[in-house]
Coordinates of C-alpha atoms in Angstrom, one line a residue:
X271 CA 252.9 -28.9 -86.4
X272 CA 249.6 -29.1 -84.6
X273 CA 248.7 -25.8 -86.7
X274 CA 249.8 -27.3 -89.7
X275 CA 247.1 -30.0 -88.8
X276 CA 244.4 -27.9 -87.7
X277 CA 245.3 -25.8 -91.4
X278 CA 245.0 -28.9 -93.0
X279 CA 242.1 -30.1 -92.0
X280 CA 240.2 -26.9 -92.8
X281 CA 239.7 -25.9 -89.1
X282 CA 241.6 -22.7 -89.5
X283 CA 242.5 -20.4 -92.5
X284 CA 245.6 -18.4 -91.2
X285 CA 247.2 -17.9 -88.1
X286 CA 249.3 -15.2 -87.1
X287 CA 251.3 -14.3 -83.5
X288 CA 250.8 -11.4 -81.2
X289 CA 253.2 -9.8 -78.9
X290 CA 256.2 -11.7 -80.3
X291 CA 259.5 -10.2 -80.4
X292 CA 261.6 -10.1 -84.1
X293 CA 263.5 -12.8 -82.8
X294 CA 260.9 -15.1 -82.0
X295 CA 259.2 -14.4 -85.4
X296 CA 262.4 -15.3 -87.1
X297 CA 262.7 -18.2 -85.3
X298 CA 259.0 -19.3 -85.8
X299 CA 259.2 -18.7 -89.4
X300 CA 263.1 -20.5 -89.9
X301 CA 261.0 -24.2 -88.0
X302 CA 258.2 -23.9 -90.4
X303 CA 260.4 -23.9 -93.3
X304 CA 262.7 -26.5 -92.1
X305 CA 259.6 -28.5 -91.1
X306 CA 258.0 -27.9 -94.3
X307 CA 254.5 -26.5 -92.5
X308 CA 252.5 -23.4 -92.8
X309 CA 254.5 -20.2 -91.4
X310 CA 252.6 -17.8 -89.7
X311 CA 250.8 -15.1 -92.0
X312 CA 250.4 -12.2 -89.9
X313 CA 251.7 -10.7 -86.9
X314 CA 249.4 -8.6 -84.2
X315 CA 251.8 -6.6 -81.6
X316 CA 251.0 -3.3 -80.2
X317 CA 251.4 -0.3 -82.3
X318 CA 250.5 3.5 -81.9
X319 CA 252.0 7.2 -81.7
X320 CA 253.1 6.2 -77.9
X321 CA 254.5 3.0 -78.8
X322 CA 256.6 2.3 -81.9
X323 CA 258.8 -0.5 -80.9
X324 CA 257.2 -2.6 -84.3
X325 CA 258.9 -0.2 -86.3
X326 CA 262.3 -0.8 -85.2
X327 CA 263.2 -5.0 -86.2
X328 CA 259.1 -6.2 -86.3
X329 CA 258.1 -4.2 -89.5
X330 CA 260.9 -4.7 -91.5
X331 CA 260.7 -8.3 -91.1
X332 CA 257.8 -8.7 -91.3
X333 CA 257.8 -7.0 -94.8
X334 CA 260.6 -9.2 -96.5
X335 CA 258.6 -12.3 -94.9
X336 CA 255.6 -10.8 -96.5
X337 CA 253.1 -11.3 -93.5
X338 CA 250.3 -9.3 -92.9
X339 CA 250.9 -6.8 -90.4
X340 CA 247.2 -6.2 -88.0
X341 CA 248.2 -3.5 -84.9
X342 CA 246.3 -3.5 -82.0
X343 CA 246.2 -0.9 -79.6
X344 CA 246.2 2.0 -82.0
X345 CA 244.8 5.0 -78.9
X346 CA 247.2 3.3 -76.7
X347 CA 243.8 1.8 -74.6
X348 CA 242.6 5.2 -75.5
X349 CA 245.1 7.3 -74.0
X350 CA 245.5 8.9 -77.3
X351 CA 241.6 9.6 -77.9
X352 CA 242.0 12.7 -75.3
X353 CA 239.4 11.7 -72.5
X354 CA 242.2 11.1 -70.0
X355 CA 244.0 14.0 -68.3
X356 CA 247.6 13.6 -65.9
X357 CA 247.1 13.4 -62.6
X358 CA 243.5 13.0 -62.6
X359 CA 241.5 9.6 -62.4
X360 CA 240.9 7.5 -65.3
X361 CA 237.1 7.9 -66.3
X362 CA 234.5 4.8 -64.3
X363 CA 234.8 2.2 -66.7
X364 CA 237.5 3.3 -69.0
X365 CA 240.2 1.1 -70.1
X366 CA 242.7 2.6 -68.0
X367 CA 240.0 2.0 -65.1
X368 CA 239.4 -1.3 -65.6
X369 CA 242.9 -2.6 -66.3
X370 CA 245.6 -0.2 -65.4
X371 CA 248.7 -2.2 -65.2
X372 CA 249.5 -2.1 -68.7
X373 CA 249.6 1.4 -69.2
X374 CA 251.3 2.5 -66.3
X375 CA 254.4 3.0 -68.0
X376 CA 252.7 6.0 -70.1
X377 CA 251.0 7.5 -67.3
X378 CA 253.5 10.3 -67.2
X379 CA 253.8 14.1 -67.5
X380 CA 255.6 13.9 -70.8
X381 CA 253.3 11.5 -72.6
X382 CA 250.5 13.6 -71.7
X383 CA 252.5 16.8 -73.3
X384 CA 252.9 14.4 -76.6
X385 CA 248.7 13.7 -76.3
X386 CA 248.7 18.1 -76.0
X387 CA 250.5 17.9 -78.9
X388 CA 248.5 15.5 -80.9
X389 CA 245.6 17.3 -79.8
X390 CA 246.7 20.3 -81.3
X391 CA 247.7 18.8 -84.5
X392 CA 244.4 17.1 -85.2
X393 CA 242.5 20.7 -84.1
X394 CA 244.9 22.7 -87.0
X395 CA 243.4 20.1 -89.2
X396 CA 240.2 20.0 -87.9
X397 CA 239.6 16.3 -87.2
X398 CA 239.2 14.1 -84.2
X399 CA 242.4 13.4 -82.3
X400 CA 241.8 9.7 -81.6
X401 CA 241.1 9.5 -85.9
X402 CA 244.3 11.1 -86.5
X403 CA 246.0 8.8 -84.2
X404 CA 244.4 5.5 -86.1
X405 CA 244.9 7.3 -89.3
X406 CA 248.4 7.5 -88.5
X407 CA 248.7 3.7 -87.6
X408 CA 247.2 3.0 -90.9
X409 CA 248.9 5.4 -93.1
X410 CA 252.6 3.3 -92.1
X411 CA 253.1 1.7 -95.5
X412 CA 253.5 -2.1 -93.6
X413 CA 250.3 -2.1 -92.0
X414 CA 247.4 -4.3 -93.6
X415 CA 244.8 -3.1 -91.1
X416 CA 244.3 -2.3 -87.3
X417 CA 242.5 -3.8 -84.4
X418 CA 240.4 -1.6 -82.6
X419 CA 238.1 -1.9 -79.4
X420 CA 234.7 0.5 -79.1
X421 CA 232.4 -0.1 -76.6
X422 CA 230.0 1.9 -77.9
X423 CA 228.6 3.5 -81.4
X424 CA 230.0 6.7 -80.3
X425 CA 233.6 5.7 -79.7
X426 CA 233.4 3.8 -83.5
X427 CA 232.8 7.3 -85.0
X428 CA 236.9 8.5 -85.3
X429 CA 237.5 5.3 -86.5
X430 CA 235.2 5.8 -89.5
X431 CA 236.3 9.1 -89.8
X432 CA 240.3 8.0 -89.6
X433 CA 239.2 5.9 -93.0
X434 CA 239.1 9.4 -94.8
X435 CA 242.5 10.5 -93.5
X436 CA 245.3 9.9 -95.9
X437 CA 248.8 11.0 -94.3
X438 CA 252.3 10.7 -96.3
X439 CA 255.2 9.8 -95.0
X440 CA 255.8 13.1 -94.7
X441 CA 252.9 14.1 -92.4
X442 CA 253.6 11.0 -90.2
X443 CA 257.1 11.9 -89.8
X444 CA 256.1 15.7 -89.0
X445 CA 253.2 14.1 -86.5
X446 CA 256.4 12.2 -84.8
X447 CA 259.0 15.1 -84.4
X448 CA 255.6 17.4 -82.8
X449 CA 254.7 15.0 -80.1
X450 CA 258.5 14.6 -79.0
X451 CA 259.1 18.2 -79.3
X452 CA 256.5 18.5 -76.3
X453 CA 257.6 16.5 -74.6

Protein backbone atom coordinates (compact mmCIF):
# COMPACT_ATOMS: atom_id res chain seq x y z
CA UNK A 1 0.00 0.00 0.00
CA UNK A 2 2.75 2.47 0.89
CA UNK A 3 3.83 1.98 -2.91
CA UNK A 4 0.53 2.46 -4.06
CA UNK A 5 0.82 5.87 -2.23
CA UNK A 6 4.12 6.91 -3.22
CA UNK A 7 2.61 5.77 -7.15
CA UNK A 8 -0.10 7.92 -6.46
CA UNK A 9 1.35 10.80 -5.50
CA UNK A 10 3.65 10.92 -8.54
CA UNK A 11 6.85 10.12 -6.43
CA UNK A 12 7.53 6.97 -8.39
CA UNK A 13 6.57 5.71 -11.91
CA UNK A 14 6.97 1.84 -11.63
CA UNK A 15 8.39 -0.47 -9.20
CA UNK A 16 9.50 -3.79 -9.80
CA UNK A 17 11.29 -6.68 -7.31
CA UNK A 18 14.73 -8.14 -7.39
CA UNK A 19 15.93 -11.45 -6.27
CA UNK A 20 12.38 -12.74 -5.58
CA UNK A 21 11.44 -16.23 -5.92
CA UNK A 22 8.19 -17.22 -8.36
CA UNK A 23 6.44 -17.75 -5.29
CA UNK A 24 6.88 -14.62 -3.74
CA UNK A 25 6.03 -12.85 -7.10
CA UNK A 26 2.83 -14.70 -7.26
CA UNK A 27 2.12 -13.83 -3.96
CA UNK A 28 3.00 -10.15 -4.35
CA UNK A 29 0.99 -9.81 -7.43
CA UNK A 30 -2.38 -12.10 -5.88
CA UNK A 31 -2.32 -8.88 -2.54
CA UNK A 32 -2.22 -6.17 -5.12
CA UNK A 33 -5.11 -7.42 -6.83
CA UNK A 34 -7.02 -8.28 -3.92
CA UNK A 35 -6.11 -4.92 -2.53
CA UNK A 36 -6.88 -3.17 -5.58
CA UNK A 37 -3.18 -1.30 -5.81
CA UNK A 38 -0.46 -1.19 -8.37
CA UNK A 39 1.24 -4.74 -8.94
CA UNK A 40 4.70 -4.69 -9.50
CA UNK A 41 5.79 -4.09 -13.29
CA UNK A 42 9.06 -5.68 -13.60
CA UNK A 43 11.11 -8.07 -12.05
CA UNK A 44 15.24 -7.84 -11.72
CA UNK A 45 16.86 -11.32 -10.56
CA UNK A 46 20.06 -12.62 -11.80
CA UNK A 47 20.28 -14.06 -15.14
CA UNK A 48 23.29 -15.24 -17.40
CA UNK A 49 24.88 -18.41 -19.22
CA UNK A 50 26.04 -19.68 -15.60
CA UNK A 51 22.90 -18.97 -13.91
CA UNK A 52 19.43 -19.81 -15.40
CA UNK A 53 17.34 -20.45 -12.55
CA UNK A 54 14.77 -17.30 -14.09
CA UNK A 55 14.11 -19.61 -16.76
CA UNK A 56 12.64 -22.32 -14.93
CA UNK A 57 9.10 -20.73 -12.84
CA UNK A 58 10.45 -16.69 -12.95
CA UNK A 59 10.09 -16.19 -16.78
CA UNK A 60 7.19 -17.90 -17.50
CA UNK A 61 5.40 -15.98 -14.96
CA UNK A 62 6.41 -13.32 -15.40
CA UNK A 63 5.33 -13.43 -19.14
CA UNK A 64 1.50 -14.35 -18.48
CA UNK A 65 1.70 -11.42 -15.78
CA UNK A 66 3.11 -9.32 -18.50
CA UNK A 67 5.92 -7.57 -16.36
CA UNK A 68 8.93 -6.39 -17.67
CA UNK A 69 11.63 -8.71 -17.24
CA UNK A 70 15.39 -6.40 -16.52
CA UNK A 71 18.38 -9.20 -15.69
CA UNK A 72 21.24 -8.24 -13.87
CA UNK A 73 24.30 -9.98 -13.72
CA UNK A 74 24.51 -10.92 -17.37
CA UNK A 75 28.92 -11.85 -17.16
CA UNK A 76 28.04 -13.44 -13.97
CA UNK A 77 30.21 -10.30 -12.12
CA UNK A 78 32.26 -10.83 -15.14
CA UNK A 79 33.22 -14.30 -14.88
CA UNK A 80 31.91 -14.77 -18.32
CA UNK A 81 33.92 -11.77 -19.93
CA UNK A 82 37.16 -14.10 -19.83
CA UNK A 83 39.69 -12.03 -17.59
CA UNK A 84 39.42 -14.64 -14.80
CA UNK A 85 41.38 -17.89 -14.94
CA UNK A 86 40.73 -21.17 -12.21
CA UNK A 87 42.89 -21.38 -9.70
CA UNK A 88 44.50 -18.14 -10.15
CA UNK A 89 43.67 -14.83 -8.21
CA UNK A 90 40.86 -12.61 -9.23
CA UNK A 91 42.44 -9.43 -10.90
CA UNK A 92 43.15 -6.10 -8.02
CA UNK A 93 39.95 -4.58 -8.07
CA UNK A 94 37.78 -6.88 -10.03
CA UNK A 95 34.48 -7.81 -8.97
CA UNK A 96 35.41 -11.16 -7.79
CA UNK A 97 38.22 -9.21 -5.79
CA UNK A 98 36.29 -6.90 -4.22
CA UNK A 99 33.22 -9.02 -3.25
CA UNK A 100 33.88 -12.69 -3.52
CA UNK A 101 31.23 -14.32 -1.49
CA UNK A 102 28.66 -14.32 -4.08
CA UNK A 103 30.44 -16.09 -6.64
CA UNK A 104 32.04 -18.68 -4.83
CA UNK A 105 29.67 -21.09 -5.82
CA UNK A 106 30.99 -20.79 -9.66
CA UNK A 107 34.49 -20.72 -8.78
CA UNK A 108 34.93 -24.25 -9.96
CA UNK A 109 36.92 -26.36 -12.50
CA UNK A 110 33.72 -27.07 -14.54
CA UNK A 111 32.37 -23.55 -14.82
CA UNK A 112 35.65 -22.51 -15.99
CA UNK A 113 35.54 -25.38 -18.80
CA UNK A 114 31.89 -23.90 -19.76
CA UNK A 115 33.75 -20.10 -19.91
CA UNK A 116 36.58 -22.34 -22.45
CA UNK A 117 33.72 -23.15 -24.17
CA UNK A 118 32.10 -19.86 -24.52
CA UNK A 119 35.26 -18.60 -25.44
CA UNK A 120 35.52 -20.68 -28.19
CA UNK A 121 32.14 -20.15 -29.52
CA UNK A 122 32.40 -16.30 -29.62
CA UNK A 123 36.23 -16.77 -31.43
CA UNK A 124 34.33 -19.18 -34.37
CA UNK A 125 32.16 -16.18 -34.69
CA UNK A 126 34.53 -13.75 -34.22
CA UNK A 127 33.12 -11.50 -31.48
CA UNK A 128 33.88 -10.71 -27.92
CA UNK A 129 33.05 -13.43 -25.45
CA UNK A 130 31.53 -11.13 -22.72
CA UNK A 131 29.18 -9.57 -25.98
CA UNK A 132 28.11 -12.96 -26.81
CA UNK A 133 27.27 -13.72 -23.36
CA UNK A 134 24.96 -10.32 -23.01
CA UNK A 135 23.77 -10.95 -26.45
CA UNK A 136 22.63 -14.17 -25.22
CA UNK A 137 20.77 -12.69 -22.19
CA UNK A 138 19.07 -10.41 -24.44
CA UNK A 139 18.23 -12.55 -27.34
CA UNK A 140 15.78 -14.85 -24.55
CA UNK A 141 12.38 -13.74 -25.99
CA UNK A 142 11.16 -12.57 -22.16
CA UNK A 143 13.77 -10.21 -21.53
CA UNK A 144 12.93 -6.31 -21.93
CA UNK A 145 16.53 -5.23 -21.31
CA UNK A 146 19.64 -6.01 -19.03
CA UNK A 147 21.47 -4.38 -16.18
CA UNK A 148 24.96 -4.08 -16.66
CA UNK A 149 27.93 -2.65 -14.51
CA UNK A 150 31.24 -1.09 -16.42
CA UNK A 151 33.63 0.62 -14.57
CA UNK A 152 35.27 1.91 -17.34
CA UNK A 153 34.71 3.00 -21.24
CA UNK A 154 36.59 -0.04 -22.08
CA UNK A 155 34.61 -2.63 -20.35
CA UNK A 156 31.21 -0.77 -22.05
CA UNK A 157 32.62 -1.71 -25.49
CA UNK A 158 31.09 -5.72 -25.68
CA UNK A 159 28.12 -4.34 -24.45
CA UNK A 160 27.69 -2.02 -27.53
CA UNK A 161 28.91 -4.58 -29.58
CA UNK A 162 26.31 -7.43 -28.00
CA UNK A 163 23.57 -4.74 -29.44
CA UNK A 164 24.58 -6.00 -32.97
CA UNK A 165 24.31 -9.74 -32.09
CA UNK A 166 21.04 -11.31 -32.96
CA UNK A 167 20.94 -15.08 -31.79
CA UNK A 168 17.68 -17.51 -32.42
CA UNK A 169 16.47 -19.69 -30.36
CA UNK A 170 18.33 -22.00 -32.02
CA UNK A 171 21.79 -20.45 -31.46
CA UNK A 172 20.93 -19.94 -27.75
CA UNK A 173 19.99 -23.46 -27.30
CA UNK A 174 23.28 -24.69 -29.34
CA UNK A 175 25.34 -21.94 -26.98
CA UNK A 176 23.64 -23.96 -23.91
CA UNK A 177 24.31 -27.73 -24.92
CA UNK A 178 28.41 -26.39 -25.83
CA UNK A 179 29.10 -24.96 -22.41
CA UNK A 180 27.58 -28.19 -20.64
CA UNK A 181 29.24 -30.49 -23.00
CA UNK A 182 32.61 -28.98 -21.40
CA UNK A 183 31.87 -29.26 -18.66
Amino acid sequence: QTMNELMQAGKIRHMGASNITAPQLRDALAVSDRLRVHRYQSVQNGYNLLERELEAAIAPLAVKERLAITPFSPTAGGLLTGKYRYGEPPPPGSRVDLRPQPYQPLMSQETFKRIDALRAVANERGVDMAALALAWVLSHPAVTSALIGPRTVEQFRPWVEAVDIHLGGDERDALVRRMEAAA
